[in-house]
Coordinates of C-alpha atoms in Angstrom, one line a residue:
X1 CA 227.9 128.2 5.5
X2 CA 224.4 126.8 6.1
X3 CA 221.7 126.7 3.7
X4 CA 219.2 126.0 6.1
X5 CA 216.1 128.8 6.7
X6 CA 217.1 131.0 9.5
X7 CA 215.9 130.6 12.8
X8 CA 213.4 132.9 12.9
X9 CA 211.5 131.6 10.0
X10 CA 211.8 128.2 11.1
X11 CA 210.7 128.7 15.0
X12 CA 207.6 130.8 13.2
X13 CA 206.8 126.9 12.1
X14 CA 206.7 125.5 15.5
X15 CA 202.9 125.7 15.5
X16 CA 201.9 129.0 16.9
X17 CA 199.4 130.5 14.4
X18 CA 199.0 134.5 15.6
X19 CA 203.2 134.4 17.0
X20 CA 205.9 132.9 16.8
X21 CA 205.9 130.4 19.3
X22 CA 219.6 124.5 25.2
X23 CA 223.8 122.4 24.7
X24 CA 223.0 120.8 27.4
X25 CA 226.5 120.3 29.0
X26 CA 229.6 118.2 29.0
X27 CA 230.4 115.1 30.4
X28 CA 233.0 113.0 31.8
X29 CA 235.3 115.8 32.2
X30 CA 236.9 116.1 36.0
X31 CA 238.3 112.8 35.6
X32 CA 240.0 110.7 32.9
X33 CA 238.0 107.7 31.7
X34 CA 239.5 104.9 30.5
X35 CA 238.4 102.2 28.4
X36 CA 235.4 100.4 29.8
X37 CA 236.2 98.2 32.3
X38 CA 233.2 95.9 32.1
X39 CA 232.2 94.0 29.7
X40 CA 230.1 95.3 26.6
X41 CA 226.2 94.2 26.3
X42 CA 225.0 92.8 23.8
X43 CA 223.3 95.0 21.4
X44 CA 222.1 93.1 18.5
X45 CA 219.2 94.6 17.1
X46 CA 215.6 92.4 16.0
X47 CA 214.7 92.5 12.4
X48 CA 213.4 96.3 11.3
X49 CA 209.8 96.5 9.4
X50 CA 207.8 99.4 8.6
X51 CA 206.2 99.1 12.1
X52 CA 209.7 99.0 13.7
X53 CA 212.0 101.0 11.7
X54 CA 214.6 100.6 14.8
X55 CA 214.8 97.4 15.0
X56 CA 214.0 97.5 18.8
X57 CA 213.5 94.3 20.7
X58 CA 210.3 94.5 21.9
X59 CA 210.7 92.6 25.0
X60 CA 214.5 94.1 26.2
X61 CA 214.6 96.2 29.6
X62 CA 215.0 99.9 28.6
X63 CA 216.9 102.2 31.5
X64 CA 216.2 106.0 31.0
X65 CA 217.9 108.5 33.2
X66 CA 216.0 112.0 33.5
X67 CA 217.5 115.0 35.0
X68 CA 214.7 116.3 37.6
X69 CA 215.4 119.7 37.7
X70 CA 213.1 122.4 36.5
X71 CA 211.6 120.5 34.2
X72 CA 210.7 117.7 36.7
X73 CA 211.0 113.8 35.7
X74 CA 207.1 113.5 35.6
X75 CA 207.1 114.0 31.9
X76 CA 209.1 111.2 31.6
X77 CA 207.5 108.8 33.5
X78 CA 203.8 110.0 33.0
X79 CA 204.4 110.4 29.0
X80 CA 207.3 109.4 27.1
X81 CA 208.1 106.0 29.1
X82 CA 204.0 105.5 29.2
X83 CA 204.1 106.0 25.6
X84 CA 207.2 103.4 25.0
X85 CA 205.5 101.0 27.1
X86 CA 202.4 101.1 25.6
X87 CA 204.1 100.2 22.1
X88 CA 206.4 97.6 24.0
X89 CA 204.6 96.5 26.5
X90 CA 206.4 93.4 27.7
X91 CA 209.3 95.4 27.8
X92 CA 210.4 96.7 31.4
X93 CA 211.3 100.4 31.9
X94 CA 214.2 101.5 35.1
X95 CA 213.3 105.1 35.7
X96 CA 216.1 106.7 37.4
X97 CA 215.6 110.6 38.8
X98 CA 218.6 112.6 39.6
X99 CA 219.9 116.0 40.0
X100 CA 223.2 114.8 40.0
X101 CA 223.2 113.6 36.4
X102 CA 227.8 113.4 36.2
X103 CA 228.7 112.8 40.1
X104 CA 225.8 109.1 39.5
X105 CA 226.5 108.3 36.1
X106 CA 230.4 108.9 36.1
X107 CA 230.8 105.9 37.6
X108 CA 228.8 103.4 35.5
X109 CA 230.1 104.3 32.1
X110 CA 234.0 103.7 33.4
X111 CA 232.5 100.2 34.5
X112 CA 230.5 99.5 31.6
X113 CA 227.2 99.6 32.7
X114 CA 225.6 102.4 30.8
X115 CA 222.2 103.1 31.2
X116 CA 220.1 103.5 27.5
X117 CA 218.8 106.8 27.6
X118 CA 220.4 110.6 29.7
X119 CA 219.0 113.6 29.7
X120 CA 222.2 115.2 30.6
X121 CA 221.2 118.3 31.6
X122 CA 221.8 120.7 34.6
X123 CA 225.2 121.8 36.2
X124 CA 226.7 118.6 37.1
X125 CA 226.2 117.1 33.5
X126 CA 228.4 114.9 31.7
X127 CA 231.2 116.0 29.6
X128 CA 229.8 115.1 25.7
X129 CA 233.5 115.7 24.4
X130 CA 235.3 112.7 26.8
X131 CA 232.4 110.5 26.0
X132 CA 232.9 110.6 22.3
X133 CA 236.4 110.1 22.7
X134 CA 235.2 106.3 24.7
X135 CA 232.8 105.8 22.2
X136 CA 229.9 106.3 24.4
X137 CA 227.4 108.5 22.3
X138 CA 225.6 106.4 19.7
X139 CA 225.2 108.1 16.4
X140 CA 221.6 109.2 15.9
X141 CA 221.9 109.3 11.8
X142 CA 218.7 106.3 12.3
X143 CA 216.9 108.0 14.7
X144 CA 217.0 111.2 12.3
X145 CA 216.6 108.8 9.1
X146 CA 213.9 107.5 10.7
X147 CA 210.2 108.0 9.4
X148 CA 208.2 110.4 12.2
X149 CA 205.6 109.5 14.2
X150 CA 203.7 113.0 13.4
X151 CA 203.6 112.3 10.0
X152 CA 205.1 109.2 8.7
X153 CA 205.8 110.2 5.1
X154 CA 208.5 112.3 6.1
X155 CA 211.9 111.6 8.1
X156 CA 212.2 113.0 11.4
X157 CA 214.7 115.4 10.4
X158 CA 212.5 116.8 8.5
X159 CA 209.3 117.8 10.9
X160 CA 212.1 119.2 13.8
X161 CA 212.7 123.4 14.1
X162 CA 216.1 124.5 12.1
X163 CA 219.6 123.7 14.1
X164 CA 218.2 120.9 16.1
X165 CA 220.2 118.7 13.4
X166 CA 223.6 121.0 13.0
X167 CA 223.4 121.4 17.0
X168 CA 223.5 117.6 17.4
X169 CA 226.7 117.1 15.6
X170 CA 230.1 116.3 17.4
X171 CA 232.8 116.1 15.3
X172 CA 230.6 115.9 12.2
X173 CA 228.1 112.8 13.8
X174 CA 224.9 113.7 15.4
X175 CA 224.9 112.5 19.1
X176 CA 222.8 114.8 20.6
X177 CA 219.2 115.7 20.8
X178 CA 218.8 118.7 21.6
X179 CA 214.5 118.7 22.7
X180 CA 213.4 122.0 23.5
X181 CA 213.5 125.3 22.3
X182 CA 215.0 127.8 25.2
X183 CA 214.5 131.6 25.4
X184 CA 217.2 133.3 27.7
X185 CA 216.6 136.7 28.7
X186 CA 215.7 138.8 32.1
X187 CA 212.7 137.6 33.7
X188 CA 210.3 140.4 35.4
X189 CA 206.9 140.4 37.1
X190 CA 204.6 141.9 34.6
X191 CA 201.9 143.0 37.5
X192 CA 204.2 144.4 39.9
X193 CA 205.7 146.7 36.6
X194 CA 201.4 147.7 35.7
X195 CA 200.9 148.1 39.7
X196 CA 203.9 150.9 39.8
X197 CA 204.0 152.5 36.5
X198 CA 207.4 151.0 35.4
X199 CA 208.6 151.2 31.8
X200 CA 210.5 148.0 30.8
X201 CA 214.3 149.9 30.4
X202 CA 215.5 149.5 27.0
X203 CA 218.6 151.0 27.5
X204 CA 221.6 150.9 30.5
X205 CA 220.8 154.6 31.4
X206 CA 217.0 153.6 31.7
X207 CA 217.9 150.3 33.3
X208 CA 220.0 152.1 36.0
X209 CA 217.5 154.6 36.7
X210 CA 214.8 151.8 37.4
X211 CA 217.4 150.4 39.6
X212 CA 217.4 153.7 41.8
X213 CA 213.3 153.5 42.0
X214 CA 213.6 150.0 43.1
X215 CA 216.4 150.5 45.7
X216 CA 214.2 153.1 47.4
X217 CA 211.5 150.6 47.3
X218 CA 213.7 147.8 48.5
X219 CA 213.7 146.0 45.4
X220 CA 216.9 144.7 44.1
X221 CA 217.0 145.6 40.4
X222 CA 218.9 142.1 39.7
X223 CA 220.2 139.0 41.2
X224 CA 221.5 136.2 40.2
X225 CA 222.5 133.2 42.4
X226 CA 226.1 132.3 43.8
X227 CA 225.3 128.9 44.5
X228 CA 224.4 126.2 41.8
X229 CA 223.1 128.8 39.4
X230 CA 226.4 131.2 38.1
X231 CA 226.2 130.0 34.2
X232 CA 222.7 131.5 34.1
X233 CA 224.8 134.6 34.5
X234 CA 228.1 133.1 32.5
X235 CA 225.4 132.8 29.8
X236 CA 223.9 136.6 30.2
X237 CA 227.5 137.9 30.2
X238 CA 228.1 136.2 27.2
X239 CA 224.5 136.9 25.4
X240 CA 225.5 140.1 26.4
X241 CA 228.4 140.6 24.3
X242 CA 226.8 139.4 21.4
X243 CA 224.6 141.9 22.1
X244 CA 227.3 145.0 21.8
X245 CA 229.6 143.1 19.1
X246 CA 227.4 140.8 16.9
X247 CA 227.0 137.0 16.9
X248 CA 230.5 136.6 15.7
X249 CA 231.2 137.4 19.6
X250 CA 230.2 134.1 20.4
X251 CA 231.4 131.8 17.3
X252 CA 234.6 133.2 17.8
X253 CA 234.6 132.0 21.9
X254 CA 233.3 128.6 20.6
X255 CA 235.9 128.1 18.0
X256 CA 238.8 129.2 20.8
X257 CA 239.7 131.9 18.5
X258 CA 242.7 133.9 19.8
X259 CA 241.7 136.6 21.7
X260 CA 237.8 135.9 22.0
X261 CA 237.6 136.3 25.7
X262 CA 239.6 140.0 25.2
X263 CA 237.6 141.1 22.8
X264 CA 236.0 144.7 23.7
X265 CA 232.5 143.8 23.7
X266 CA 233.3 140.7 26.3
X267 CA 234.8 143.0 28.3
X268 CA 232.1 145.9 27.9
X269 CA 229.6 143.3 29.0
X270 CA 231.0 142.3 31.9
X271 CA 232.0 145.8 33.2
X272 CA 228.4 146.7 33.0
X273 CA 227.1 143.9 35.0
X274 CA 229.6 144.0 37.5
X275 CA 228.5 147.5 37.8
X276 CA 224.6 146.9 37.9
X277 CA 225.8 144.3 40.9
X278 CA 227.8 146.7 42.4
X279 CA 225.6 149.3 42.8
X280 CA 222.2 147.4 42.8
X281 CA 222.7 144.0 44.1
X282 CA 222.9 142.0 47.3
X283 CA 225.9 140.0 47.9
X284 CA 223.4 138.2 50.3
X285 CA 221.9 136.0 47.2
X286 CA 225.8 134.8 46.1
X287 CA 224.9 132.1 49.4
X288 CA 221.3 131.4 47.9
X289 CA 220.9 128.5 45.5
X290 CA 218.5 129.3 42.2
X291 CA 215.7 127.9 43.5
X292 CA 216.0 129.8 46.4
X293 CA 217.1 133.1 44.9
X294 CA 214.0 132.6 42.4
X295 CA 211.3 132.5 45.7
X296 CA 213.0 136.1 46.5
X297 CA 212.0 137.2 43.1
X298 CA 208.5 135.8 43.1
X299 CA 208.5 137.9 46.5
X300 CA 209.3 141.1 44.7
X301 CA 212.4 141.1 46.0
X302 CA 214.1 141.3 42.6
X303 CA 213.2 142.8 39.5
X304 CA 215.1 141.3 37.4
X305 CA 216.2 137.3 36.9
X306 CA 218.4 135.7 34.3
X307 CA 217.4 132.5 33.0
X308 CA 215.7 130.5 30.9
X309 CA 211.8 129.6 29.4
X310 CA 211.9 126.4 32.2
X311 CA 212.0 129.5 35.2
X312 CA 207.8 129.8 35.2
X313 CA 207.5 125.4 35.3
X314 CA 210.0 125.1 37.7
X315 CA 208.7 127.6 40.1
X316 CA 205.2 127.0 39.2
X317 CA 204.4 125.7 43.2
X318 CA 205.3 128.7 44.3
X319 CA 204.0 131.5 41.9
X320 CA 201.8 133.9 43.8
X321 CA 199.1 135.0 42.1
X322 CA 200.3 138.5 42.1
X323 CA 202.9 137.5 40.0
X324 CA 203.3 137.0 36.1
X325 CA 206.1 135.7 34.6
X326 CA 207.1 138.4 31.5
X327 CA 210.4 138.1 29.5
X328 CA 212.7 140.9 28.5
X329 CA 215.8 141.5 26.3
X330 CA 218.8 142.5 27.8
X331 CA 218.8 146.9 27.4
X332 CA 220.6 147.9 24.8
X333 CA 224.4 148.6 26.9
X334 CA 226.5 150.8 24.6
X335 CA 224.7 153.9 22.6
X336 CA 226.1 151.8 19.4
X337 CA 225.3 147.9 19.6
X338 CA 225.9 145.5 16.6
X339 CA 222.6 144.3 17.6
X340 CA 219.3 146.4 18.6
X341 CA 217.2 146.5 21.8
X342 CA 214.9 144.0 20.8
X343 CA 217.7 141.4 19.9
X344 CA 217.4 137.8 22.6
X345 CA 218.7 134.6 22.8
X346 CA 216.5 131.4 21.4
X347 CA 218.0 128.5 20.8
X348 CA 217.7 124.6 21.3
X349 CA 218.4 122.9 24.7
X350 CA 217.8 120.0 26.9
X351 CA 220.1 117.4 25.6
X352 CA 219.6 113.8 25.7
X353 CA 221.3 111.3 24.3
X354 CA 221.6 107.3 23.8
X355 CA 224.5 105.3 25.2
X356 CA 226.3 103.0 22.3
X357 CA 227.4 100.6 25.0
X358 CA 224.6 100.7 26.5
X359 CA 222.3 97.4 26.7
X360 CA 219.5 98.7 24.6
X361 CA 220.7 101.3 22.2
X362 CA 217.6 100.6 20.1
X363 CA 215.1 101.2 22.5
X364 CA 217.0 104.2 23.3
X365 CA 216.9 105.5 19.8
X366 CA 212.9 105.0 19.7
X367 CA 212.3 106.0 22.9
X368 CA 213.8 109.5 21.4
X369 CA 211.6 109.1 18.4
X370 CA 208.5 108.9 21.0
X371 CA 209.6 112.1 22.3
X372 CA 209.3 113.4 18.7
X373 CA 205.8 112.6 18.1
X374 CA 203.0 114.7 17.7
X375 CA 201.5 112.9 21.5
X376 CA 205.1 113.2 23.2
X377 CA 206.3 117.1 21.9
X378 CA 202.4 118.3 23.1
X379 CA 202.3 116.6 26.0
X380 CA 205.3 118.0 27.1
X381 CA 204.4 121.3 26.4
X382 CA 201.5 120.7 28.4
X383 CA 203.2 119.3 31.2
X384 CA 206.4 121.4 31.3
X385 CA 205.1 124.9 30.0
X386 CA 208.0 124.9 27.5
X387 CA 208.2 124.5 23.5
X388 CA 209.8 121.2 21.8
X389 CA 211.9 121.4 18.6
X390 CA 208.8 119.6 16.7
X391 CA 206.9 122.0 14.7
X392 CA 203.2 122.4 14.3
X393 CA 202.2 120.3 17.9
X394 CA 200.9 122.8 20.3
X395 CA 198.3 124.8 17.9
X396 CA 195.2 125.1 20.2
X397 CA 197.1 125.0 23.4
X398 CA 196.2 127.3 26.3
X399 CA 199.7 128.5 26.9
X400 CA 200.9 130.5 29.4
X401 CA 201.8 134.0 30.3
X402 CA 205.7 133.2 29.6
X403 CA 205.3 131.3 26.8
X404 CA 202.9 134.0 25.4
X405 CA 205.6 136.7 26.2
X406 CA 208.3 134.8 25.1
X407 CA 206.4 134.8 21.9
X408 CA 205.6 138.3 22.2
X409 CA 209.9 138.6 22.3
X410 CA 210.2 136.3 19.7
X411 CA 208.1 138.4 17.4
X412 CA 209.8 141.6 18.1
X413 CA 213.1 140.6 17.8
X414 CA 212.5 139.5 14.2
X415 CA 215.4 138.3 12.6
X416 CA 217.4 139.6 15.4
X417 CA 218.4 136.3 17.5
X418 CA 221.4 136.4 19.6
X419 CA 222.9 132.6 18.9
X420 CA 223.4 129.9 21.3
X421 CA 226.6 129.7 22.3
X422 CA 228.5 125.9 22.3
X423 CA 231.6 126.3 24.2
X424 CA 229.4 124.4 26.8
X425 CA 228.5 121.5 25.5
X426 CA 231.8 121.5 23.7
X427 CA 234.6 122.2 26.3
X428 CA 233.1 121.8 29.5
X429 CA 236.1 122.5 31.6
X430 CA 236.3 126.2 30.2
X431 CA 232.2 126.1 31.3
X432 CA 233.5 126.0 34.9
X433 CA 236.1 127.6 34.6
X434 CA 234.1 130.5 33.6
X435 CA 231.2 129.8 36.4
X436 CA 234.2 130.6 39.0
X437 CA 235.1 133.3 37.2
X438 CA 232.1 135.0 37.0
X439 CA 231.2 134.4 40.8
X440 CA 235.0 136.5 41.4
X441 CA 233.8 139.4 39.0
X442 CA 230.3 139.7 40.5
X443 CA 231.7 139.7 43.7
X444 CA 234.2 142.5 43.0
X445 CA 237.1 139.9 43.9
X446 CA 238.5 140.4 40.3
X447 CA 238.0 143.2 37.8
X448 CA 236.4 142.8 34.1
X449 CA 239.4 142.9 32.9
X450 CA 241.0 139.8 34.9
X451 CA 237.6 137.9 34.1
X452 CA 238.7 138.2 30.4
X453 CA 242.4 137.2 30.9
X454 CA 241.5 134.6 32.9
X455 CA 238.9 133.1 30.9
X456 CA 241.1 134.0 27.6
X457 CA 243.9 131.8 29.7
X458 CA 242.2 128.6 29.8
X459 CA 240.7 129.1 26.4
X460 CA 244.3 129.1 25.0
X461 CA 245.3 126.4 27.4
X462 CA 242.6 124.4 25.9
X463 CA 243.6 124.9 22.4
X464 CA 247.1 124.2 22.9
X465 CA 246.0 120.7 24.1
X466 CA 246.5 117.8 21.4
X467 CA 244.5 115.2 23.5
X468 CA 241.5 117.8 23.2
X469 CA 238.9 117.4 20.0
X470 CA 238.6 121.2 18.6
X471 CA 235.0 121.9 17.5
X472 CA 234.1 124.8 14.9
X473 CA 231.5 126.5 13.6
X474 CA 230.8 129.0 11.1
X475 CA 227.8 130.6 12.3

């Protein structure tokens, strides 16, 4: 059991004064890798010193890969590489952009050329699981170990938001850095609600009802999109359940527990979406990507939008001003929830990582240790309109109206924080497996009860498998 403070008192630390202020996805996974077939860089490390705890050579190329989704890749090359060149400065950086983060990279670490740093993010990520097996993920004990940049006399472990450390950990090593802290909820346009009169619904009764004022409106009350985007609603089924069983909900799916996937609150959750699609949504938006599905909600074609605290930077081009990004818990679904209304999913996301084999696993680590200073976790608040793991770097900060309102969520909820679930991050297959499930049970193509038995299927198939590494956790 953790000893840590719980999340709610340590997210209170992040640096908002008046308030309170993901795992990123699995890798090599489709296809089996095989040892490295090129030949291994050398990695030797300079001398360390109080000014280079790292050991980085200062004059060795240093290849970072940045996932340019919501988040952009301008952070990157604007701030954390301008801030790793300015300390290095003879040393070259290879910026490389993609959306595409698995299908480009794949490739390079079955060859052995690795790049230094991934942000392994989005839906094509990298499995983390088949990585580790190749010895691929370098173990981030120094970076952690290492004294911060915010405030030298303490270790970096030690100025980051609780779980960013126990979320790193594969198979009892850290390997991931997990950089941001995600709220995942139902996203809403706070004028549009003044302009009419709505009520936020708080329960499925009230949430249904609003659905029948926005159908005669025009308004779909929900959508989610069919293309690219499912796990944003593979995560709201799931948050979901938590929601009507407890936390243990979720643990129990992570740690392939028999039965997890039929477990009544699962298959609650699922009915009641599959209803709320049924009888409110447009099968139109399961062809729509999520950028795509997101400018129909910025239209006030949709109410209500499942995702994540990135939504408001990623759309921020094309935000009306007659729209204000607000956040929402999912309504309460049953009369008699383990958790109450106010209950919502924070947790840490955004993983990056450091490649072992890669040619400058040093760099890579300080490069991450940049993007823990005071200068890097601001900046990127700034830039990105989303909250890092370091605490106490954005008092001051002019933040915006979903940041504010995630706060506002944050502060309600209490102690009352649906988990982050890991199965993700941890068996990727069963990820999509569960994205094409979800598409068939929003779609009415299979029934909530199928969803469970098929997803409760592979979980089991998954288990059963020797040559897969089983993950647990407790909480």
């Amino acid at each position: 059991m953790s000893t840590t403070p719980s999340r709610r008192e340590v997210l209170r630390r992040i640096g908002f004064t008046a308030l309170a202020a993901g795992p990123g996805a699995g890798l090599l996974a489709a296809c089996a890798t095989g040892r490295s077939a090129g030949p291994v860089a050398s990695t030797s490390a300079a001398p360390t010193s109080a000014a280079n705890p790292l050991g980085v050579d200062a004059a060795r190329q240093l290849e970072v890969v940045i996932f340019s989704g919501g988040n952009g890749d301008g952070y990157a090359t604007d701030l954390h590489e301008a801030l790793y060149s300015k300390a290095y400065k003879t040393a070259k950086i290879k910026h490389v952009p993609t959306q595409k983060v698995g299908t480009q990279l794949r490739p390079r670490f079955i060859s052995g050329d690795a790049p230094d740093v991934v942000n392994n993010s989005g839906p094509d990520a990298l499995d983390l699981q088949s990585l580790v097996a190749e010895g691929h993920l370098a173990d981030l004990t120094p970076l952690f170990d290492a004294p911060s940049l915010v405030d030298p006399a303490k270790k970096v472990r030690d100025t980051l938001v609780g779980g960013v450390y126990e979320n790193s950990l594969i198979d009892g090593v850290p390997r991931v850095l997990q950089y941001t802290v995600a709220h995942r909820a139902l996203w809403y346009n706070a004028k549009l609600f003044a302009k009419r009169g709505w009520q936020v619904p708080k329960t499925w009764a009230e949430f249904n009802a609003l659905g029948e004022e926005a159908k005669k409106a025009g308004i779909a009350l929900f959508a989610y999109p069919g293309q690219v985007g499912p796990f944003y609603q593979l995560w709201n089924l799931v948050y979901s359940a938590a929601k009507i069983g407890g936390n243990k909900v979720i643990v129990d799916i992570d740690n392939l527990a028999d039965g997890a996937w039929k477990a009544e609150p699962v298959r609650q959750a699922v009915a009641a979406w599959a209803q709320v699609q049924r009888d409110f949504g447009d099968k139109a938006y399961f062809g729509l990507d999520h950028t795509q599905t997101q400018v129909k909600h910025l239209q006030d074609k949709v109410l209500f939008y499942p995702c994540g605290s990135w939504l408001e930077n990623e759309m921020a081009k094309d935000r009306p001003d007659s729209f204000e990004y607000a956040i929402a818990p999912v309504p309460s679904i049953t009369a008699v929830d383990a958790m109450p209304y106010e209950a919502i999913m924070i947790g840490v996301s955004e993983a990056f990582f450091v490649a072992a084999k890669g040619k400058n696993p040093q760099g890579g680590l300080e490069y991450l240790r940049m993007m823990l200073s005071r200068e890097g976790a601001r900046g990127y608040t700034e830039m990105t309109k989303n909250l890092t793991v370091v605490n106490g770097v954005v008092d001051g900060l002019d933040l915006t109206s979903a940041v504010r309102s995630a706060a506002k969520a944050q502060e309600a909820a209490g102690t009352n924080i649906i988990t982050d679930a890991r199965f993700e991050g941890w068996y990727k297959e069963l990820f999509d497996h569960g994205q094409v499930q979800t598409n068939s049970v929003m779609s009415g193509r299979i029934t909530p009860e199928q969803f469970c038995a098929n997803m409760q299927k592979k979980a089991d198939e998954l288990k059963a498998d020797s040559a897969i590494a089983k993950q647990t956790r407790s909480v």
